[in-house]
Amino acid sequence: MKTGIDCLLNPDSVAVFGVSEQEGKAGNSVVKHLLDGSVRFYGINPKGGTLFGNTIYRNVYELPEVPDLAVIALPAELAPEVTRACAKRGIGAVIVIAGGFGEVGEVGQKLELELKKAIAGTRTRILGPNTLGVLIPRLKLDTIFLPSSHLRRPKEGNIAIISQSGSGVMGALDIGAFYGVGISAFVGLGNRVDINENELIEYFADDPHTSAIGMYLESFVDAQSFVDVCRKVSPHKPLVLVKAGRSSAGAKAVALHTGSLAGSDRVTGGVLSQLGVFRAYDDEELLDTVRVLAHAKPLTGRRVASLSGGGGTGVIIADYVEAKDKGIAASLATLDPSTEARLAKVAVPYASVHNPIDLTPAASRDMFDSALEILQDDPGVDVIIFGLMYHTEKRDDYFTERLCYWGKQGKKPLIVAAIGSETTMHAIRSMEAAGVLVLPSFWRAVKAVDVLAQRTEFIRRVNSLRHVDSVPNSLTTEPVFVPIPGTPLAEDEIKAVLRERGISTPESILLPGGKLPAEIPLAFPLVVKIRSADVFHKTEMKGVELNIPDLETLEKTVAQMNLRFPGQDLLVERMEPSGVEIIVGLIEDGTFGLSIMCGIGGILAELYQDVTFRRVPINQLDADSMLRDLKACALFEGFRGINANREAVIDLLLKVSSFGQDLRGHIDQMDLNPIIVHEDKAVVVDAKLIWRVGTKA
Amino acid sequence: MKTGIDCLLNPDSVAVFGVSEQEGKAGNSVVKHLLDGSVRFYGINPKGGTLFGNTIYRNVYELPEVPDLAVIALPAELAPEVTRACAKRGIGAVIVIAGGFGEVGEVGQKLELELKKAIAGTRTRILGPNTLGVLIPRLKLDTIFLPSSHLRRPKEGNIAIISQSGSGVMGALDIGAFYGVGISAFVGLGNRVDINENELIEYFADDPHTSAIGMYLESFVDAQSFVDVCRKVSPHKPLVLVKAGRSSAGAKAVALHTGSLAGSDRVTGGVLSQLGVFRAYDDEELLDTVRVLAHAKPLTGRRVASLSGGGGTGVIIADYVEAKDKGIAASLATLDPSTEARLAKVAVPYASVHNPIDLTPAASRDMFDSALEILQDDPGVDVIIFGLMYHTEKRDDYFTERLCYWGKQGKKPLIVAAIGSETTMHAIRSMEAAGVLVLPSFWRAVKAVDVLAQRTEFIRRVNSLRHVDSVPNSLTTEPVFVPIPGTPLAEDEIKAVLRERGISTPESILLPGGKLPAEIPLAFPLVVKIRSADVFHKTEMKGVELNIPDLETLEKTVAQMNLRFPGQDLLVERMEPSGVEIIVGLIEDGTFGLSIMCGIGGILAELYQDVTFRRVPINQLDADSMLRDLKACALFEGFRGINANREAVIDLLLKVSSFGQDLRGHIDQMDLNPIIVHEDKAVVVDAKLIWRVGTKA
């Protein structure tokens, strides 16, 4: 028997409730679209009769068969009852189009509850309410009530689009359709009373018609499941997400640095990177990215050959490829001398055969054809961007045909950048139809290279992960010091816990009540700090004295501290020699749960906000990629003779992640700041921890 | 008498050399376009006869009048002779279409010389060669040989486009024309043997048909003139530039930090900002930016109200507005409670009247009309972005009309974001025709806000400049120490020069031959460095010892230095207390000449490359804007209680600029690095200077 999702996305028959003769009504346009389709159609209306020559049934029981799918094109208040009838009749899936549910307040929320009750204990699944429904061009299944005069329907293709909002992706689909972009499916999630994004990702992961999945979400129904399903799917099928609402996702309470640097969107970015899910910021970028991933050949490197028939075109492409300020990690390929010689032989005399290659507007189609052939053989070229200029009469259908040939048959990925009106649009449609990747701006074409390169990098990472222990546990022996969640921990207590996990901290002694012992078993220079589980900003309240050179100064300092903070315990610690300062933290994110942060420390770093996040637990490759995320990552690669041990930082991140994992659910925020990274080790100089409110003391 | 540029851009009559019956030839398509126009047309061909019913003249002398303009649609080798004849006959301007000149090597360069000679001593001016020529829709003057089937011609509008390359802007013009974008003029510069960008900017500055000027340039004919003309024009008429070829502009020799951080493109960016010239990176962005500046009402602030008929649309706009990572300095407006109340009254019950305002797809056109009216009254709203969704039948021509009304008549600037196929495109064309600013993506609409806000900021800066001394001279008394260009200067000598200009440096004494005097007239702690005019990397070669606490250590250090560098002069200096480290430098840029750099110092800053450039001389507002350019500018605004004197840095920048101005032409690079900025002053701790090679010693 078909599953509910199968009934929704691959139905043999569909019934529509609320069919109508009245133009402009949902029950009218949906019928028209479905009558055009290849799925058996039944119209239902209590009045019966016929519509467009089809028998109209009075209710679900009159239908000659149990349809796989029902579309309810009725007002919100009627939907629960009809859904109940569908469930009773054993229909696999129901689409509730109407708005006026959870999004409008209490009355609507009640209706949503009724919808859920209507299918409880049955096989029936609900898509929506408040949804455009589904569009499967392959089956000509189209439940979208918007007129195709206003919203063009994409043709059949190999990308699936899942969207929580109609308006969030409609514009891109509409103009995409105009350019001939195809889709395997569009599914509008609406209010998600039942079917959600995670099930759909799993469905499309197995769908042979789908090569890549694009999503627009304003929230996750279940972030844990989303993480699980993405982790499973993304190595096999590319995923792209617009996570909208990032500006309104309030930042975390800023008690600690980790909190102030988090902001839910930074964590989201880190987690998506960890999962190999691509990020887009609007509908246009979503469609671009998912198409790039679905269409282009995999990239082996980032060396771009630019080929065009106009100098300016090539220069703009070259500028974007090389300009590091635009965030593109690519470079212009250095062509082999033999490539240049061969190009010169086929080109007009004043063509430029250096990359960016400019064959000039005078170039014939055969010259371009030859150039594309020649570039296939250059081992220094990873990808070709073709800057299409369709503005001379030389660029005809045969020219397009040859481009399509090389796009399909060539060994190297080909990305076409084409900008222009009707003639260009005609060429774009031909290339789309041939499955050639074509983007309507230079910038979007260059971004495509970056997307493909990132995908290659992710797959490489996934493959190498198979040879790496997944998540190490840093606790090998029974811990001496077991933190009790909820009990405030002083700095030395946190450090004791960290040391048990193999994390370095400076040697220290505790001075209870601020009393100096007869002997100080620590080498100078030293540091004196007040010791409290409640004081987080020691420095600001003058509770820290650094660089104490000798016993005399130490005694003076301790005396001053005792005056300033009478009876307060003090901590005396060896002053850590200077090195590269970093910050590592843990934070309970509102969406993704416990997450780990790594960033460059110090005051400048705070200004540049050079930090990155991942979800706990992380593995070694996650830790490695965190370091590579940092703009100042060169600090760990011998920049200006600095010796900061990269492996020590990775080791530390894994241990902190493991610590977080063990105490998951209890930690709200933890700051290890600063951590000083030396040639041989990373030492945690200060540590703060805040338990989650509500955690039992 | 008309000037040559007038004859080119506002001719009464035009002659074409090389008219042809043969389809596909330049001399054929140009004739067709000109016959359609409103400028008197004369065809010339030695064969005579008629073409399309027009008499064809055999040569320039047979013409019944001296035309203002001649278009030479003949092969390169014939162009000089024909140009000579035109000059003799007194024709004001000649367009040479053919390629095959300077761009193809020696033979072509000779031909260019001949072209120049042909007009020497005459009133005749040349546009090109190797150019598309001009397109003035207002006059239906169109010398572009490309077929309009392949390259749509924009209609009449108020933006002028000047382009060095045809292909660099063609695509954007083509698709712009498709959407109904209008231009006052397009001028292809080609090889610029005569007419150049600077004259054209001046022409369009005075052209009443032009509201903003867009340019695509790969190089400047004369950077100094470009600077002069832009400085004059940009306060009155907005200028936008794609400066292409930025990736190939090799970086400067990296002897000093300033050089390694410059790269010609960073200097270009700083200079354009100084001149108030907007920067774009491709043809699409060029056309967007120049349209935004030509069409939209000026912005008074950056608070955006987003209005749409779909939740997703509003969320995407809000995310872009608020997300600081995308480089947009704007914010969502907080609507007045009375605004929200009024909106709620006119909207459907479940609309969201909080910003971003979502009137839902169910909203009628009257609801949108009312909402636009209501928003005009909210003093907290500076600009409205309308997220257009044309996908329901409710969005008809009347709806578009009301949008056009508010776009034209409303008090607040209105920017429409519209993405979609035919129906949307139809609406876009109507709005374009009505002069409403409409952009075909959410991101491009939000960027428009940033452009407008920057323009407002620039105008404000220009106005306040009227109350500020233009360029102060820091030398008030006769200098004691006059540097001789070409003579290497040691650190203490540069510092002596700086001190004469009122720049602070630490107290120091010179130890000739490394000999310690009997008494050290400096307070500890001290620094010892080797003193040489040739050694730039003292630290790397262990020629610097910091933080010397007392006389004993000093003696030991000097002794060690003497061993390490026998007979070398040493410098003993007071150790400057720590503070905010910055770097200031001078560099002779290949394009713009002497430029000044300001950046955050220290090793992290080097990694983050937080630097900015301006052309020397700078005024106080330039200096101020340099500080605001820095990502870490908060350091000078009391960030975390840091007291770094902003005014002292501005004063220092002005003095360094004045120093550079006095020695312009002689300096190659100068580094003042580090400079330590305290609460009361900025102190130059190290200084290096490299004279330009070829400067006489």
PDB file of N, CA and C in Angstrom, chain A residues 104 146 149-150 152 167 174 216 245-247 257 281-282 310 312-313 315 319-320 322-323 326 350 390-392 420-423 603 606 608 610 640 642, chain B residues 104 146 149-150 152 167 174 216 245-247 281-282 310 312-313 315 319-320 322-323 326 350 390-392 420-423 603 606 608 610 640 642:
ATOM      1  N   VAL A 104      -3.958  32.930  12.312  1.00  0.00           N
ATOM      2  CA  VAL A 104      -4.878  34.033  12.601  1.00  0.00           C
ATOM      3  C   VAL A 104      -5.321  34.071  14.068  1.00  0.00           C
ATOM      4  N   LEU A 146      -3.418  29.600  -7.950  1.00  0.00           N
ATOM      5  CA  LEU A 146      -3.080  30.839  -8.650  1.00  0.00           C
ATOM      6  C   LEU A 146      -3.104  30.605 -10.152  1.00  0.00           C
ATOM      7  N   SER A 149      -1.654  32.370 -15.775  1.00  0.00           N
ATOM      8  CA  SER A 149      -1.358  33.634 -16.454  1.00  0.00           C
ATOM      9  C   SER A 149      -0.521  34.532 -15.547  1.00  0.00           C
ATOM     10  N   HIS A 150      -0.670  34.369 -14.232  1.00  0.00           N
ATOM     11  CA  HIS A 150       0.073  35.196 -13.278  1.00  0.00           C
ATOM     12  C   HIS A 150       1.261  34.460 -12.674  1.00  0.00           C
ATOM     13  N   ARG A 152       3.612  31.393 -13.862  1.00  0.00           N
ATOM     14  CA  ARG A 152       3.973  30.358 -14.819  1.00  0.00           C
ATOM     15  C   ARG A 152       4.370  29.088 -14.094  1.00  0.00           C
ATOM     16  N   SER A 167       4.805  32.856  -0.983  1.00  0.00           N
ATOM     17  CA  SER A 167       5.408  34.045  -1.566  1.00  0.00           C
ATOM     18  C   SER A 167       6.931  34.011  -1.491  1.00  0.00           C
ATOM     19  N   ASP A 174       8.378  31.509 -10.870  1.00  0.00           N
ATOM     20  CA  ASP A 174       7.701  32.148 -11.994  1.00  0.00           C
ATOM     21  C   ASP A 174       8.715  32.578 -13.055  1.00  0.00           C
ATOM     22  N   TYR A 216      12.772  26.496   1.455  1.00  0.00           N
ATOM     23  CA  TYR A 216      12.583  27.792   2.112  1.00  0.00           C
ATOM     24  C   TYR A 216      11.864  27.513   3.419  1.00  0.00           C
ATOM     25  N   GLY A 245      13.925  34.649   8.350  1.00  0.00           N
ATOM     26  CA  GLY A 245      13.638  35.091   9.715  1.00  0.00           C
ATOM     27  C   GLY A 245      14.888  35.213  10.546  1.00  0.00           C
ATOM     28  N   ARG A 246      16.048  35.252   9.883  1.00  0.00           N
ATOM     29  CA  ARG A 246      17.277  35.275  10.668  1.00  0.00           C
ATOM     30  C   ARG A 246      17.456  36.604  11.392  1.00  0.00           C
ATOM     31  N   SER A 247      16.851  37.665  10.852  1.00  0.00           N
ATOM     32  CA  SER A 247      17.034  38.957  11.516  1.00  0.00           C
ATOM     33  C   SER A 247      16.192  39.068  12.774  1.00  0.00           C
ATOM     34  N   HIS A 257      30.710  35.983  26.624  1.00  0.00           N
ATOM     35  CA  HIS A 257      31.112  36.311  25.257  1.00  0.00           C
ATOM     36  C   HIS A 257      30.462  35.379  24.241  1.00  0.00           C
ATOM     37  N   TYR A 281      19.997  33.067   0.446  1.00  0.00           N
ATOM     38  CA  TYR A 281      19.401  34.157   1.200  1.00  0.00           C
ATOM     39  C   TYR A 281      18.103  34.701   0.609  1.00  0.00           C
ATOM     40  N   ASP A 282      17.770  34.264  -0.579  1.00  0.00           N
ATOM     41  CA  ASP A 282      16.464  34.626  -1.129  1.00  0.00           C
ATOM     42  C   ASP A 282      16.065  33.588  -2.171  1.00  0.00           C
ATOM     43  N   GLY A 310      33.899  39.007 -26.163  1.00  0.00           N
ATOM     44  CA  GLY A 310      33.979  40.440 -25.901  1.00  0.00           C
ATOM     45  C   GLY A 310      34.902  40.693 -24.741  1.00  0.00           C
ATOM     46  N   GLY A 312      35.201  43.114 -22.489  1.00  0.00           N
ATOM     47  CA  GLY A 312      34.610  43.542 -21.230  1.00  0.00           C
ATOM     48  C   GLY A 312      34.016  42.380 -20.450  1.00  0.00           C
ATOM     49  N   THR A 313      33.331  41.506 -21.153  1.00  0.00           N
ATOM     50  CA  THR A 313      32.729  40.335 -20.526  1.00  0.00           C
ATOM     51  C   THR A 313      33.767  39.520 -19.770  1.00  0.00           C
ATOM     52  N   VAL A 315      36.725  40.457 -18.743  1.00  0.00           N
ATOM     53  CA  VAL A 315      37.348  41.200 -17.647  1.00  0.00           C
ATOM     54  C   VAL A 315      36.451  41.169 -16.414  1.00  0.00           C
ATOM     55  N   ASP A 319      37.595  39.534 -12.964  1.00  0.00           N
ATOM     56  CA  ASP A 319      37.607  40.326 -11.727  1.00  0.00           C
ATOM     57  C   ASP A 319      36.868  39.601 -10.610  1.00  0.00           C
ATOM     58  N   TYR A 320      35.702  39.076 -10.926  1.00  0.00           N
ATOM     59  CA  TYR A 320      34.936  38.372  -9.899  1.00  0.00           C
ATOM     60  C   TYR A 320      35.660  37.110  -9.427  1.00  0.00           C
ATOM     61  N   GLU A 322      38.867  36.514  -9.358  1.00  0.00           N
ATOM     62  CA  GLU A 322      40.106  36.766  -8.621  1.00  0.00           C
ATOM     63  C   GLU A 322      39.909  37.611  -7.370  1.00  0.00           C
ATOM     64  N   ALA A 323      38.820  38.372  -7.330  1.00  0.00           N
ATOM     65  CA  ALA A 323      38.674  39.328  -6.228  1.00  0.00           C
ATOM     66  C   ALA A 323      38.309  38.612  -4.946  1.00  0.00           C
ATOM     67  N   LYS A 326      35.049  39.439  -2.634  1.00  0.00           N
ATOM     68  CA  LYS A 326      33.686  39.009  -2.925  1.00  0.00           C
ATOM     69  C   LYS A 326      33.419  37.605  -2.372  1.00  0.00           C
ATOM     70  N   TYR A 350      43.478  39.152 -33.954  1.00  0.00           N
ATOM     71  CA  TYR A 350      43.596  40.011 -32.770  1.00  0.00           C
ATOM     72  C   TYR A 350      42.765  39.529 -31.583  1.00  0.00           C
ATOM     73  N   TYR A 390      25.010  37.524 -27.105  1.00  0.00           N
ATOM     74  CA  TYR A 390      24.146  37.118 -28.217  1.00  0.00           C
ATOM     75  C   TYR A 390      23.767  38.298 -29.089  1.00  0.00           C
ATOM     76  N   HIS A 391      24.632  39.311 -29.127  1.00  0.00           N
ATOM     77  CA  HIS A 391      24.196  40.561 -29.740  1.00  0.00           C
ATOM     78  C   HIS A 391      24.639  40.748 -31.182  1.00  0.00           C
ATOM     79  N   THR A 392      25.277  39.747 -31.760  1.00  0.00           N
ATOM     80  CA  THR A 392      25.567  39.839 -33.195  1.00  0.00           C
ATOM     81  C   THR A 392      24.818  38.728 -33.908  1.00  0.00           C
ATOM     82  N   GLY A 420      20.724  39.347 -21.389  1.00  0.00           N
ATOM     83  CA  GLY A 420      20.182  40.015 -22.566  1.00  0.00           C
ATOM     84  C   GLY A 420      18.702  39.747 -22.728  1.00  0.00           C
ATOM     85  N   SER A 421      18.113  40.342 -23.761  1.00  0.00           N
ATOM     86  CA  SER A 421      16.661  40.247 -23.949  1.00  0.00           C
ATOM     87  C   SER A 421      16.287  39.082 -24.869  1.00  0.00           C
ATOM     88  N   GLU A 422      15.284  39.243 -25.712  1.00  0.00           N
ATOM     89  CA  GLU A 422      14.645  38.107 -26.378  1.00  0.00           C
ATOM     90  C   GLU A 422      15.599  37.089 -27.012  1.00  0.00           C
ATOM     91  N   THR A 423      16.551  37.559 -27.812  1.00  0.00           N
ATOM     92  CA  THR A 423      17.432  36.608 -28.504  1.00  0.00           C
ATOM     93  C   THR A 423      18.226  35.785 -27.492  1.00  0.00           C
ATOM     94  N   ILE A 603      40.759  41.845  21.976  1.00  0.00           N
ATOM     95  CA  ILE A 603      39.786  42.910  21.774  1.00  0.00           C
ATOM     96  C   ILE A 603      39.509  43.153  20.294  1.00  0.00           C
ATOM     97  N   GLU A 606      37.123  40.710  18.942  1.00  0.00           N
ATOM     98  CA  GLU A 606      35.747  41.004  19.316  1.00  0.00           C
ATOM     99  C   GLU A 606      35.129  41.976  18.314  1.00  0.00           C
ATOM    100  N   TYR A 608      36.121  42.309  15.169  1.00  0.00           N
ATOM    101  CA  TYR A 608      35.975  41.672  13.856  1.00  0.00           C
ATOM    102  C   TYR A 608      35.050  40.461  13.912  1.00  0.00           C
ATOM    103  N   ASP A 610      35.364  37.330  14.636  1.00  0.00           N
ATOM    104  CA  ASP A 610      35.878  36.214  13.850  1.00  0.00           C
ATOM    105  C   ASP A 610      35.634  34.914  14.616  1.00  0.00           C
ATOM    106  N   ARG A 640      53.767  34.673   9.564  1.00  0.00           N
ATOM    107  CA  ARG A 640      54.815  35.519  10.151  1.00  0.00           C
ATOM    108  C   ARG A 640      55.589  34.820  11.267  1.00  0.00           C
ATOM    109  N   ILE A 642      54.679  32.731  13.422  1.00  0.00           N
ATOM    110  CA  ILE A 642      53.958  32.398  14.652  1.00  0.00           C
ATOM    111  C   ILE A 642      53.801  30.891  14.746  1.00  0.00           C
TER     112      ILE A 642
ATOM    113  N   VAL B 104      45.398  45.793 -31.919  1.00  0.00           N
ATOM    114  CA  VAL B 104      45.930  44.637 -32.658  1.00  0.00           C
ATOM    115  C   VAL B 104      47.435  44.727 -32.899  1.00  0.00           C
ATOM    116  N   LEU B 146      25.017  46.735 -34.391  1.00  0.00           N
ATOM    117  CA  LEU B 146      24.414  45.451 -34.006  1.00  0.00           C
ATOM    118  C   LEU B 146      22.916  45.497 -34.264  1.00  0.00           C
ATOM    119  N   SER B 149      17.357  43.239 -33.355  1.00  0.00           N
ATOM    120  CA  SER B 149      16.776  41.937 -33.017  1.00  0.00           C
ATOM    121  C   SER B 149      17.644  41.243 -31.964  1.00  0.00           C
ATOM    122  N   HIS B 150      18.939  41.541 -31.956  1.00  0.00           N
ATOM    123  CA  HIS B 150      19.849  40.902 -31.006  1.00  0.00           C
ATOM    124  C   HIS B 150      20.202  41.814 -29.832  1.00  0.00           C
ATOM    125  N   ARG B 152      18.376  44.951 -28.060  1.00  0.00           N
ATOM    126  CA  ARG B 152      17.273  45.904 -27.950  1.00  0.00           C
ATOM    127  C   ARG B 152      17.820  47.278 -27.599  1.00  0.00           C
ATOM    128  N   SER B 167      31.053  45.137 -24.989  1.00  0.00           N
ATOM    129  CA  SER B 167      30.511  43.951 -24.336  1.00  0.00           C
ATOM    130  C   SER B 167      30.348  44.138 -22.832  1.00  0.00           C
ATOM    131  N   ASP B 174      20.637  45.673 -22.939  1.00  0.00           N
ATOM    132  CA  ASP B 174      19.695  44.835 -23.680  1.00  0.00           C
ATOM    133  C   ASP B 174      18.542  44.388 -22.783  1.00  0.00           C
ATOM    134  N   TYR B 216      31.620  52.472 -17.552  1.00  0.00           N
ATOM    135  CA  TYR B 216      32.426  51.253 -17.504  1.00  0.00           C
ATOM    136  C   TYR B 216      33.793  51.621 -18.067  1.00  0.00           C
ATOM    137  N   GLY B 245      39.057  45.326 -14.571  1.00  0.00           N
ATOM    138  CA  GLY B 245      40.481  45.012 -14.641  1.00  0.00           C
ATOM    139  C   GLY B 245      41.145  45.119 -13.287  1.00  0.00           C
ATOM    140  N   ARG B 246      40.341  45.110 -12.207  1.00  0.00           N
ATOM    141  CA  ARG B 246      40.931  45.287 -10.888  1.00  0.00           C
ATOM    142  C   ARG B 246      41.756  44.098 -10.463  1.00  0.00           C
ATOM    143  N   SER B 247      41.414  42.917 -11.006  1.00  0.00           N
ATOM    144  CA  SER B 247      42.172  41.730 -10.586  1.00  0.00           C
ATOM    145  C   SER B 247      43.542  41.698 -11.238  1.00  0.00           C
ATOM    146  N   TYR B 281      30.238  46.574  -9.820  1.00  0.00           N
ATOM    147  CA  TYR B 281      31.183  45.530 -10.183  1.00  0.00           C
ATOM    148  C   TYR B 281      30.849  44.800 -11.472  1.00  0.00           C
ATOM    149  N   ASP B 282      29.674  45.066 -12.012  1.00  0.00           N
ATOM    150  CA  ASP B 282      29.369  44.515 -13.332  1.00  0.00           C
ATOM    151  C   ASP B 282      28.299  45.375 -13.990  1.00  0.00           C
ATOM    152  N   GLY B 310       2.646  39.021   0.934  1.00  0.00           N
ATOM    153  CA  GLY B 310       3.029  37.640   1.219  1.00  0.00           C
ATOM    154  C   GLY B 310       4.058  37.635   2.319  1.00  0.00           C
ATOM    155  N   GLY B 312       6.462  35.535   3.217  1.00  0.00           N
ATOM    156  CA  GLY B 312       7.831  35.195   2.846  1.00  0.00           C
ATOM    157  C   GLY B 312       8.562  36.370   2.238  1.00  0.00           C
ATOM    158  N   THR B 313       7.890  37.081   1.372  1.00  0.00           N
ATOM    159  CA  THR B 313       8.475  38.244   0.721  1.00  0.00           C
ATOM    160  C   THR B 313       8.986  39.240   1.759  1.00  0.00           C
ATOM    161  N   VAL B 315       9.656  38.726   4.915  1.00  0.00           N
ATOM    162  CA  VAL B 315      10.722  38.187   5.762  1.00  0.00           C
ATOM    163  C   VAL B 315      12.066  38.279   5.030  1.00  0.00           C
ATOM    164  N   ASP B 319      15.137  40.398   6.435  1.00  0.00           N
ATOM    165  CA  ASP B 319      16.428  39.762   6.702  1.00  0.00           C
ATOM    166  C   ASP B 319      17.557  40.538   6.036  1.00  0.00           C
ATOM    167  N   TYR B 320      17.360  40.900   4.795  1.00  0.00           N
ATOM    168  CA  TYR B 320      18.412  41.641   4.092  1.00  0.00           C
ATOM    169  C   TYR B 320      18.648  43.014   4.721  1.00  0.00           C
ATOM    170  N   GLU B 322      18.197  43.933   7.822  1.00  0.00           N
ATOM    171  CA  GLU B 322      18.772  43.879   9.161  1.00  0.00           C
ATOM    172  C   GLU B 322      20.108  43.162   9.231  1.00  0.00           C
ATOM    173  N   ALA B 323      20.389  42.329   8.257  1.00  0.00           N
ATOM    174  CA  ALA B 323      21.583  41.491   8.365  1.00  0.00           C
ATOM    175  C   ALA B 323      22.823  42.322   8.097  1.00  0.00           C
ATOM    176  N   LYS B 326      25.639  41.433   5.309  1.00  0.00           N
ATOM    177  CA  LYS B 326      25.528  41.685   3.874  1.00  0.00           C
ATOM    178  C   LYS B 326      25.962  43.110   3.530  1.00  0.00           C
ATOM    179  N   TYR B 350      -6.460  38.944   9.326  1.00  0.00           N
ATOM    180  CA  TYR B 350      -5.230  38.244   9.708  1.00  0.00           C
ATOM    181  C   TYR B 350      -3.988  38.773   9.003  1.00  0.00           C
ATOM    182  N   TYR B 390       2.825  39.486  -8.086  1.00  0.00           N
ATOM    183  CA  TYR B 390       1.822  39.666  -9.135  1.00  0.00           C
ATOM    184  C   TYR B 390       1.119  38.365  -9.475  1.00  0.00           C
ATOM    185  N   HIS B 391       1.080  37.452  -8.510  1.00  0.00           N
ATOM    186  CA  HIS B 391       0.665  36.108  -8.875  1.00  0.00           C
ATOM    187  C   HIS B 391      -0.796  35.798  -8.621  1.00  0.00           C
ATOM    188  N   THR B 392      -1.555  36.785  -8.187  1.00  0.00           N
ATOM    189  CA  THR B 392      -2.996  36.554  -8.088  1.00  0.00           C
ATOM    190  C   THR B 392      -3.705  37.490  -9.056  1.00  0.00           C
ATOM    191  N   GLY B 420       9.291  37.908 -11.311  1.00  0.00           N
ATOM    192  CA  GLY B 420       8.275  37.082 -11.921  1.00  0.00           C
ATOM    193  C   GLY B 420       8.296  37.174 -13.434  1.00  0.00           C
ATOM    194  N   SER B 421       7.416  36.404 -14.080  1.00  0.00           N
ATOM    195  CA  SER B 421       7.434  36.340 -15.545  1.00  0.00           C
ATOM    196  C   SER B 421       6.477  37.352 -16.177  1.00  0.00           C
ATOM    197  N   GLU B 422       5.813  36.989 -17.264  1.00  0.00           N
ATOM    198  CA  GLU B 422       5.131  37.974 -18.109  1.00  0.00           C
ATOM    199  C   GLU B 422       4.257  38.993 -17.369  1.00  0.00           C
ATOM    200  N   THR B 423       3.389  38.544 -16.474  1.00  0.00           N
ATOM    201  CA  THR B 423       2.484  39.487 -15.820  1.00  0.00           C
ATOM    202  C   THR B 423       3.277  40.505 -15.004  1.00  0.00           C
ATOM    203  N   ILE B 603      49.337  42.388  14.517  1.00  0.00           N
ATOM    204  CA  ILE B 603      49.383  41.220  13.649  1.00  0.00           C
ATOM    205  C   ILE B 603      47.987  40.793  13.202  1.00  0.00           C
ATOM    206  N   GLU B 606      46.745  42.831  10.394  1.00  0.00           N
ATOM    207  CA  GLU B 606      47.337  42.447   9.119  1.00  0.00           C
ATOM    208  C   GLU B 606      46.533  41.306   8.497  1.00  0.00           C
ATOM    209  N   TYR B 608      43.329  40.721   9.077  1.00  0.00           N
ATOM    210  CA  TYR B 608      41.997  41.190   8.684  1.00  0.00           C
ATOM    211  C   TYR B 608      42.061  42.300   7.646  1.00  0.00           C
ATOM    212  N   ASP B 610      42.434  45.514   7.685  1.00  0.00           N
ATOM    213  CA  ASP B 610      41.469  46.574   7.959  1.00  0.00           C
ATOM    214  C   ASP B 610      42.126  47.921   7.674  1.00  0.00           C
ATOM    215  N   ARG B 640      34.465  49.382  24.790  1.00  0.00           N
ATOM    216  CA  ARG B 640      34.981  48.717  25.997  1.00  0.00           C
ATOM    217  C   ARG B 640      35.895  49.626  26.826  1.00  0.00           C
ATOM    218  N   ILE B 642      37.938  51.826  25.976  1.00  0.00           N
ATOM    219  CA  ILE B 642      39.224  52.219  25.400  1.00  0.00           C
ATOM    220  C   ILE B 642      39.189  53.713  25.085  1.00  0.00           C
TER     221      ILE B 642
END
